[in-house]
mmCIF file of C-alpha atoms in Angstrom:
data_model
loop_
_atom_site.group_PDB
_atom_site.id
_atom_site.type_symbol
_atom_site.label_atom_id
_atom_site.label_comp_id
_atom_site.label_asym_id
_atom_site.label_seq_id
_atom_site.Cartn_x
_atom_site.Cartn_y
_atom_site.Cartn_z
ATOM 1 C CA MET A 1 71.041 71.564 142.574
ATOM 2 C CA THR A 2 72.300 75.022 143.476
ATOM 3 C CA ASP A 3 69.888 77.956 143.504
ATOM 4 C CA ASP A 4 72.512 80.267 141.972
ATOM 5 C CA LEU A 5 71.770 80.645 138.265
ATOM 6 C CA GLN A 6 75.340 80.864 136.982
ATOM 7 C CA ALA A 7 76.540 78.023 139.200
ATOM 8 C CA ASN A 8 73.567 75.887 138.180
ATOM 9 C CA TYR A 9 74.421 76.170 134.474
ATOM 10 C CA GLN A 10 78.219 76.116 134.849
ATOM 11 C CA GLY A 11 79.832 73.134 133.176
ATOM 12 C CA VAL A 12 76.567 72.184 131.476
ATOM 13 C CA TYR A 13 75.423 75.059 129.237
ATOM 14 C CA GLU A 14 78.416 77.311 128.683
ATOM 15 C CA ASN A 15 79.851 76.154 125.369
ATOM 16 C CA ARG A 16 80.591 78.653 122.593
ATOM 17 C CA ILE A 17 80.321 77.796 118.912
ATOM 18 C CA GLY A 18 82.498 80.668 117.733
ATOM 19 C CA PHE A 19 82.236 82.812 114.638
ATOM 20 C CA GLY A 20 82.023 81.218 111.195
ATOM 21 C CA LYS A 21 83.631 82.283 107.941
ATOM 22 C CA ARG A 22 80.760 83.809 105.945
ATOM 23 C CA PRO A 23 78.298 85.952 107.892
ATOM 24 C CA ALA A 24 75.124 87.781 107.084
ATOM 25 C CA LEU A 25 73.462 90.336 109.344
ATOM 26 C CA LEU A 26 69.788 90.130 110.322
ATOM 27 C CA LEU A 27 67.825 93.090 111.704
ATOM 28 C CA VAL A 28 64.568 91.740 113.099
ATOM 29 C CA ASP A 29 61.458 93.946 113.091
ATOM 30 C CA PHE A 30 62.934 97.383 113.755
ATOM 31 C CA VAL A 31 59.649 99.124 112.915
ATOM 32 C CA GLN A 32 57.947 102.305 114.040
ATOM 33 C CA ALA A 33 55.460 100.667 116.434
ATOM 34 C CA TYR A 34 58.223 100.014 118.970
ATOM 35 C CA PHE A 35 59.340 103.659 118.869
ATOM 36 C CA GLU A 36 55.959 105.417 118.795
ATOM 37 C CA LYS A 37 55.082 106.447 122.348
ATOM 38 C CA SER A 38 51.363 106.541 121.606
ATOM 39 C CA CYS A 39 51.427 102.889 120.496
ATOM 40 C CA ASP A 40 50.880 100.040 122.951
ATOM 41 C CA LEU A 41 53.925 98.297 121.464
ATOM 42 C CA TYR A 42 56.250 101.151 122.438
ATOM 43 C CA ALA A 43 59.250 99.539 124.118
ATOM 44 C CA GLY A 44 61.815 102.288 124.755
ATOM 45 C CA VAL A 45 64.386 100.487 122.608
ATOM 46 C CA GLU A 46 66.088 103.453 120.987
ATOM 47 C CA ASP A 47 69.494 102.328 122.263
ATOM 48 C CA ALA A 48 69.044 98.915 120.647
ATOM 49 C CA LEU A 49 68.313 100.559 117.302
ATOM 50 C CA ALA A 50 71.381 102.778 117.601
ATOM 51 C CA SER A 51 73.525 99.724 118.319
ATOM 52 C CA ALA A 52 72.011 97.775 115.436
ATOM 53 C CA VAL A 53 72.685 100.651 113.037
ATOM 54 C CA ARG A 54 76.345 100.712 114.095
ATOM 55 C CA VAL A 55 76.559 96.965 113.479
ATOM 56 C CA ARG A 56 74.744 97.379 110.164
ATOM 57 C CA ASP A 57 77.170 100.098 109.063
ATOM 58 C CA ALA A 58 80.110 97.811 109.859
ATOM 59 C CA ALA A 59 78.502 95.012 107.848
ATOM 60 C CA ARG A 60 77.963 97.335 104.888
ATOM 61 C CA ALA A 61 81.558 98.527 105.020
ATOM 62 C CA ALA A 62 82.774 94.930 105.033
ATOM 63 C CA GLY A 63 80.524 93.802 102.182
ATOM 64 C CA VAL A 64 78.536 91.494 104.468
ATOM 65 C CA PRO A 65 74.937 90.899 103.297
ATOM 66 C CA VAL A 66 72.258 92.694 105.328
ATOM 67 C CA VAL A 67 68.705 91.397 105.753
ATOM 68 C CA TYR A 68 65.777 93.157 107.443
ATOM 69 C CA THR A 69 62.469 91.703 108.530
ATOM 70 C CA ASN A 70 59.092 93.273 109.100
ATOM 71 C CA VAL A 71 55.641 91.922 109.848
ATOM 72 C CA VAL A 72 52.939 92.570 107.256
ATOM 73 C CA TYR A 73 49.370 91.255 107.265
ATOM 74 C CA HIS A 74 46.610 91.357 104.703
ATOM 75 C CA LYS A 75 44.253 94.271 105.366
ATOM 76 C CA SER A 76 41.670 91.781 106.619
ATOM 77 C CA ALA A 77 44.305 89.750 108.517
ATOM 78 C CA LEU A 78 43.473 86.708 106.408
ATOM 79 C CA ASN A 79 47.040 85.438 106.811
ATOM 80 C CA GLY A 80 47.386 86.246 110.521
ATOM 81 C CA GLY A 81 46.606 82.806 111.901
ATOM 82 C CA ARG A 82 46.831 81.936 115.593
ATOM 83 C CA PHE A 83 49.658 84.396 116.204
ATOM 84 C CA TYR A 84 47.447 87.301 115.148
ATOM 85 C CA GLN A 85 44.572 85.910 117.223
ATOM 86 C CA LYS A 86 46.736 85.654 120.332
ATOM 87 C CA ALA A 87 48.793 88.845 120.139
ATOM 88 C CA LYS A 88 46.337 91.712 119.744
ATOM 89 C CA PRO A 89 48.988 94.430 119.114
ATOM 90 C CA LEU A 90 49.749 92.748 115.798
ATOM 91 C CA ARG A 91 46.795 94.723 114.445
ATOM 92 C CA HIS A 92 49.300 97.559 113.966
ATOM 93 C CA PHE A 93 51.030 95.600 111.213
ATOM 94 C CA VAL A 94 48.276 95.320 108.634
ATOM 95 C CA GLU A 95 49.398 96.344 105.175
ATOM 96 C CA GLY A 96 49.837 100.100 104.862
ATOM 97 C CA SER A 97 49.984 100.897 108.583
ATOM 98 C CA PRO A 98 52.495 103.671 109.363
ATOM 99 C CA LEU A 99 53.429 101.751 112.517
ATOM 100 C CA GLY A 100 54.905 99.036 110.331
ATOM 101 C CA ALA A 101 57.234 101.473 108.569
ATOM 102 C CA TRP A 102 60.949 101.783 109.255
ATOM 103 C CA PRO A 103 61.707 104.218 112.098
ATOM 104 C CA ALA A 104 63.750 107.384 111.752
ATOM 105 C CA GLY A 105 67.430 106.557 111.603
ATOM 106 C CA LEU A 106 67.032 103.230 109.824
ATOM 107 C CA ASP A 107 67.621 103.496 106.096
ATOM 108 C CA VAL A 108 67.232 100.331 104.054
ATOM 109 C CA GLY A 109 69.490 100.129 101.028
ATOM 110 C CA ALA A 110 68.091 99.338 97.594
ATOM 111 C CA ASP A 111 70.465 96.374 97.391
ATOM 112 C CA GLU A 112 69.495 94.993 100.807
ATOM 113 C CA LEU A 113 66.905 92.277 101.316
ATOM 114 C CA VAL A 114 63.630 92.785 103.202
ATOM 115 C CA VAL A 115 61.820 89.630 104.352
ATOM 116 C CA SER A 116 58.168 90.186 105.262
ATOM 117 C CA LYS A 117 56.736 87.625 107.642
ATOM 118 C CA GLN A 118 53.536 86.819 109.528
ATOM 119 C CA TYR A 119 54.955 84.770 112.391
ATOM 120 C CA PRO A 120 57.696 85.297 114.993
ATOM 121 C CA SER A 121 60.615 83.618 113.217
ATOM 122 C CA ALA A 122 62.326 85.234 110.238
ATOM 123 C CA PHE A 123 62.516 81.718 108.786
ATOM 124 C CA PHE A 124 58.980 80.407 109.218
ATOM 125 C CA GLY A 125 57.024 80.620 105.978
ATOM 126 C CA THR A 126 59.776 82.598 104.223
ATOM 127 C CA SER A 127 62.616 81.830 101.817
ATOM 128 C CA LEU A 128 65.315 83.128 104.176
ATOM 129 C CA ALA A 129 67.021 79.780 104.836
ATOM 130 C CA SER A 130 67.256 78.982 101.127
ATOM 131 C CA THR A 131 68.523 82.472 100.368
ATOM 132 C CA LEU A 132 71.267 82.337 102.989
ATOM 133 C CA THR A 133 72.301 78.876 101.817
ATOM 134 C CA THR A 134 72.514 80.102 98.214
ATOM 135 C CA TRP A 135 74.731 82.960 99.384
ATOM 136 C CA GLY A 136 77.058 80.479 101.108
ATOM 137 C CA ILE A 137 76.339 81.907 104.563
ATOM 138 C CA ASP A 138 77.326 79.911 107.646
ATOM 139 C CA THR A 139 76.871 82.571 110.347
ATOM 140 C CA LEU A 140 73.898 84.796 111.090
ATOM 141 C CA VAL A 141 74.547 87.867 113.223
ATOM 142 C CA ILE A 142 71.200 88.696 114.820
ATOM 143 C CA THR A 143 69.897 92.020 116.102
ATOM 144 C CA GLY A 144 66.335 93.185 116.624
ATOM 145 C CA LEU A 145 63.069 93.376 118.486
ATOM 146 C CA THR A 146 61.891 91.920 120.664
ATOM 147 C CA THR A 147 64.433 89.737 122.433
ATOM 148 C CA SER A 148 61.844 87.434 123.973
ATOM 149 C CA GLY A 149 59.748 87.194 120.816
ATOM 150 C CA CYS A 150 60.888 87.408 117.225
ATOM 151 C CA VAL A 151 64.607 87.579 118.026
ATOM 152 C CA ARG A 152 64.478 84.392 120.055
ATOM 153 C CA ALA A 153 62.293 82.597 117.488
ATOM 154 C CA SER A 154 64.654 83.606 114.671
ATOM 155 C CA CYS A 155 67.675 82.544 116.723
ATOM 156 C CA VAL A 156 66.270 79.080 117.415
ATOM 157 C CA ASP A 157 65.324 78.581 113.769
ATOM 158 C CA ALA A 158 68.743 79.801 112.600
ATOM 159 C CA CYS A 159 70.287 77.127 114.788
ATOM 160 C CA SER A 160 67.798 74.531 113.555
ATOM 161 C CA HIS A 161 68.636 75.359 109.918
ATOM 162 C CA GLY A 162 72.345 74.876 110.548
ATOM 163 C CA PHE A 163 73.509 78.493 110.737
ATOM 164 C CA ILE A 164 75.678 79.742 113.596
ATOM 165 C CA PRO A 165 73.519 82.252 115.482
ATOM 166 C CA ILE A 166 75.438 85.221 116.895
ATOM 167 C CA VAL A 167 73.135 87.453 118.966
ATOM 168 C CA VAL A 168 74.367 90.993 119.640
ATOM 169 C CA ARG A 169 73.371 91.888 123.200
ATOM 170 C CA GLU A 170 73.194 95.693 122.922
ATOM 171 C CA ALA A 171 71.465 95.532 119.529
ATOM 172 C CA CYS A 172 68.446 93.624 120.844
ATOM 173 C CA GLY A 173 65.647 95.096 122.924
ATOM 174 C CA ASP A 174 62.472 94.251 124.801
ATOM 175 C CA ARG A 175 59.790 96.146 126.668
ATOM 176 C CA HIS A 176 61.089 94.935 130.057
ATOM 177 C CA ALA A 177 64.537 93.993 131.337
ATOM 178 C CA ALA A 178 63.411 90.686 132.865
ATOM 179 C CA PRO A 179 62.363 88.854 129.655
ATOM 180 C CA HIS A 180 65.207 90.554 127.792
ATOM 181 C CA GLU A 181 67.890 89.220 130.132
ATOM 182 C CA ALA A 182 66.232 85.831 130.622
ATOM 183 C CA ASN A 183 66.044 85.198 126.896
ATOM 184 C CA LEU A 184 69.587 86.390 126.227
ATOM 185 C CA PHE A 185 70.740 83.995 128.955
ATOM 186 C CA ASP A 186 68.756 81.093 127.521
ATOM 187 C CA MET A 187 69.794 81.703 123.907
ATOM 188 C CA ASN A 188 73.427 81.854 124.976
ATOM 189 C CA ALA A 189 73.034 78.651 126.972
ATOM 190 C CA LYS A 190 71.412 76.517 124.289
ATOM 191 C CA TYR A 191 71.259 77.966 120.796
ATOM 192 C CA ALA A 192 73.600 80.878 120.104
ATOM 193 C CA ASP A 193 76.637 82.824 121.157
ATOM 194 C CA VAL A 194 75.487 86.095 122.713
ATOM 195 C CA VAL A 195 78.237 88.645 122.126
ATOM 196 C CA SER A 196 78.846 92.311 122.825
ATOM 197 C CA GLU A 197 78.504 94.965 120.174
ATOM 198 C CA ARG A 198 82.275 95.399 120.277
ATOM 199 C CA GLU A 199 82.853 91.717 119.491
ATOM 200 C CA ALA A 200 80.378 91.886 116.616
ATOM 201 C CA LEU A 201 81.989 95.018 115.185
ATOM 202 C CA ASP A 202 85.461 93.493 115.358
ATOM 203 C CA TYR A 203 84.252 90.313 113.658
ATOM 204 C CA LEU A 204 82.484 92.184 110.857
ATOM 205 C CA THR A 205 85.391 94.554 110.314
ATOM 206 C CA ALA A 206 87.670 91.523 109.906
ATOM 207 C CA GLN A 207 85.516 90.403 106.961
ATOM 208 C CA ARG A 208 86.694 93.291 104.764
ATOM 209 C CA GLY A 209 88.250 91.890 101.628
ATOM 210 C CA ARG A 210 87.816 88.284 102.745
ATOM 211 C CA ASN A 211 85.655 87.330 99.773
ATOM 212 C CA ASP A 212 88.394 88.610 97.470
ATOM 213 C CA ARG A 213 91.032 86.573 99.329
ATOM 214 C CA GLU A 214 89.128 83.278 99.253
#
């Protein structure tokens, strides 16, 4: 087998699913901890947030449902489980912590859904899959933090639940380029279509008025 990564995967893992007809947008864990320089979770992902907000604004304008996730634990971490035991920085997400709040620049609309979770995937232990199914959604446009953690877990579960995962490259971020790029590559190879912000914006803009036409 060739040592060149692209050549190794070529012809094996390069299929694209394509966009579906009824999308929703998911913003995974854009919370203050990743933007607070004094916090050990700080990741320098301001550009990813800016991209996600542009995608979110396009979804709003097109009438596409928007869903946000955050991580919230009981004050005594009673519901933290093995994830909380393993990942020590999760202590910043106990109920009431300012590091679990939305960062500056991210406004959550009163008519937009917030899914609070305790584990990496937006689907695990939540009603998200049932909610999206009830809405008639077939495509989940995914943005968020971090690429190698909760974004990847949510992407894999979206695929497993039968939704088309569309991961927006510029609107995802991680604390280091290596896991960020590796996980984007792997998601694109096996579970999702990884697209540019421009592709996502064009797709969402094309949804304007579609519900009225169908």
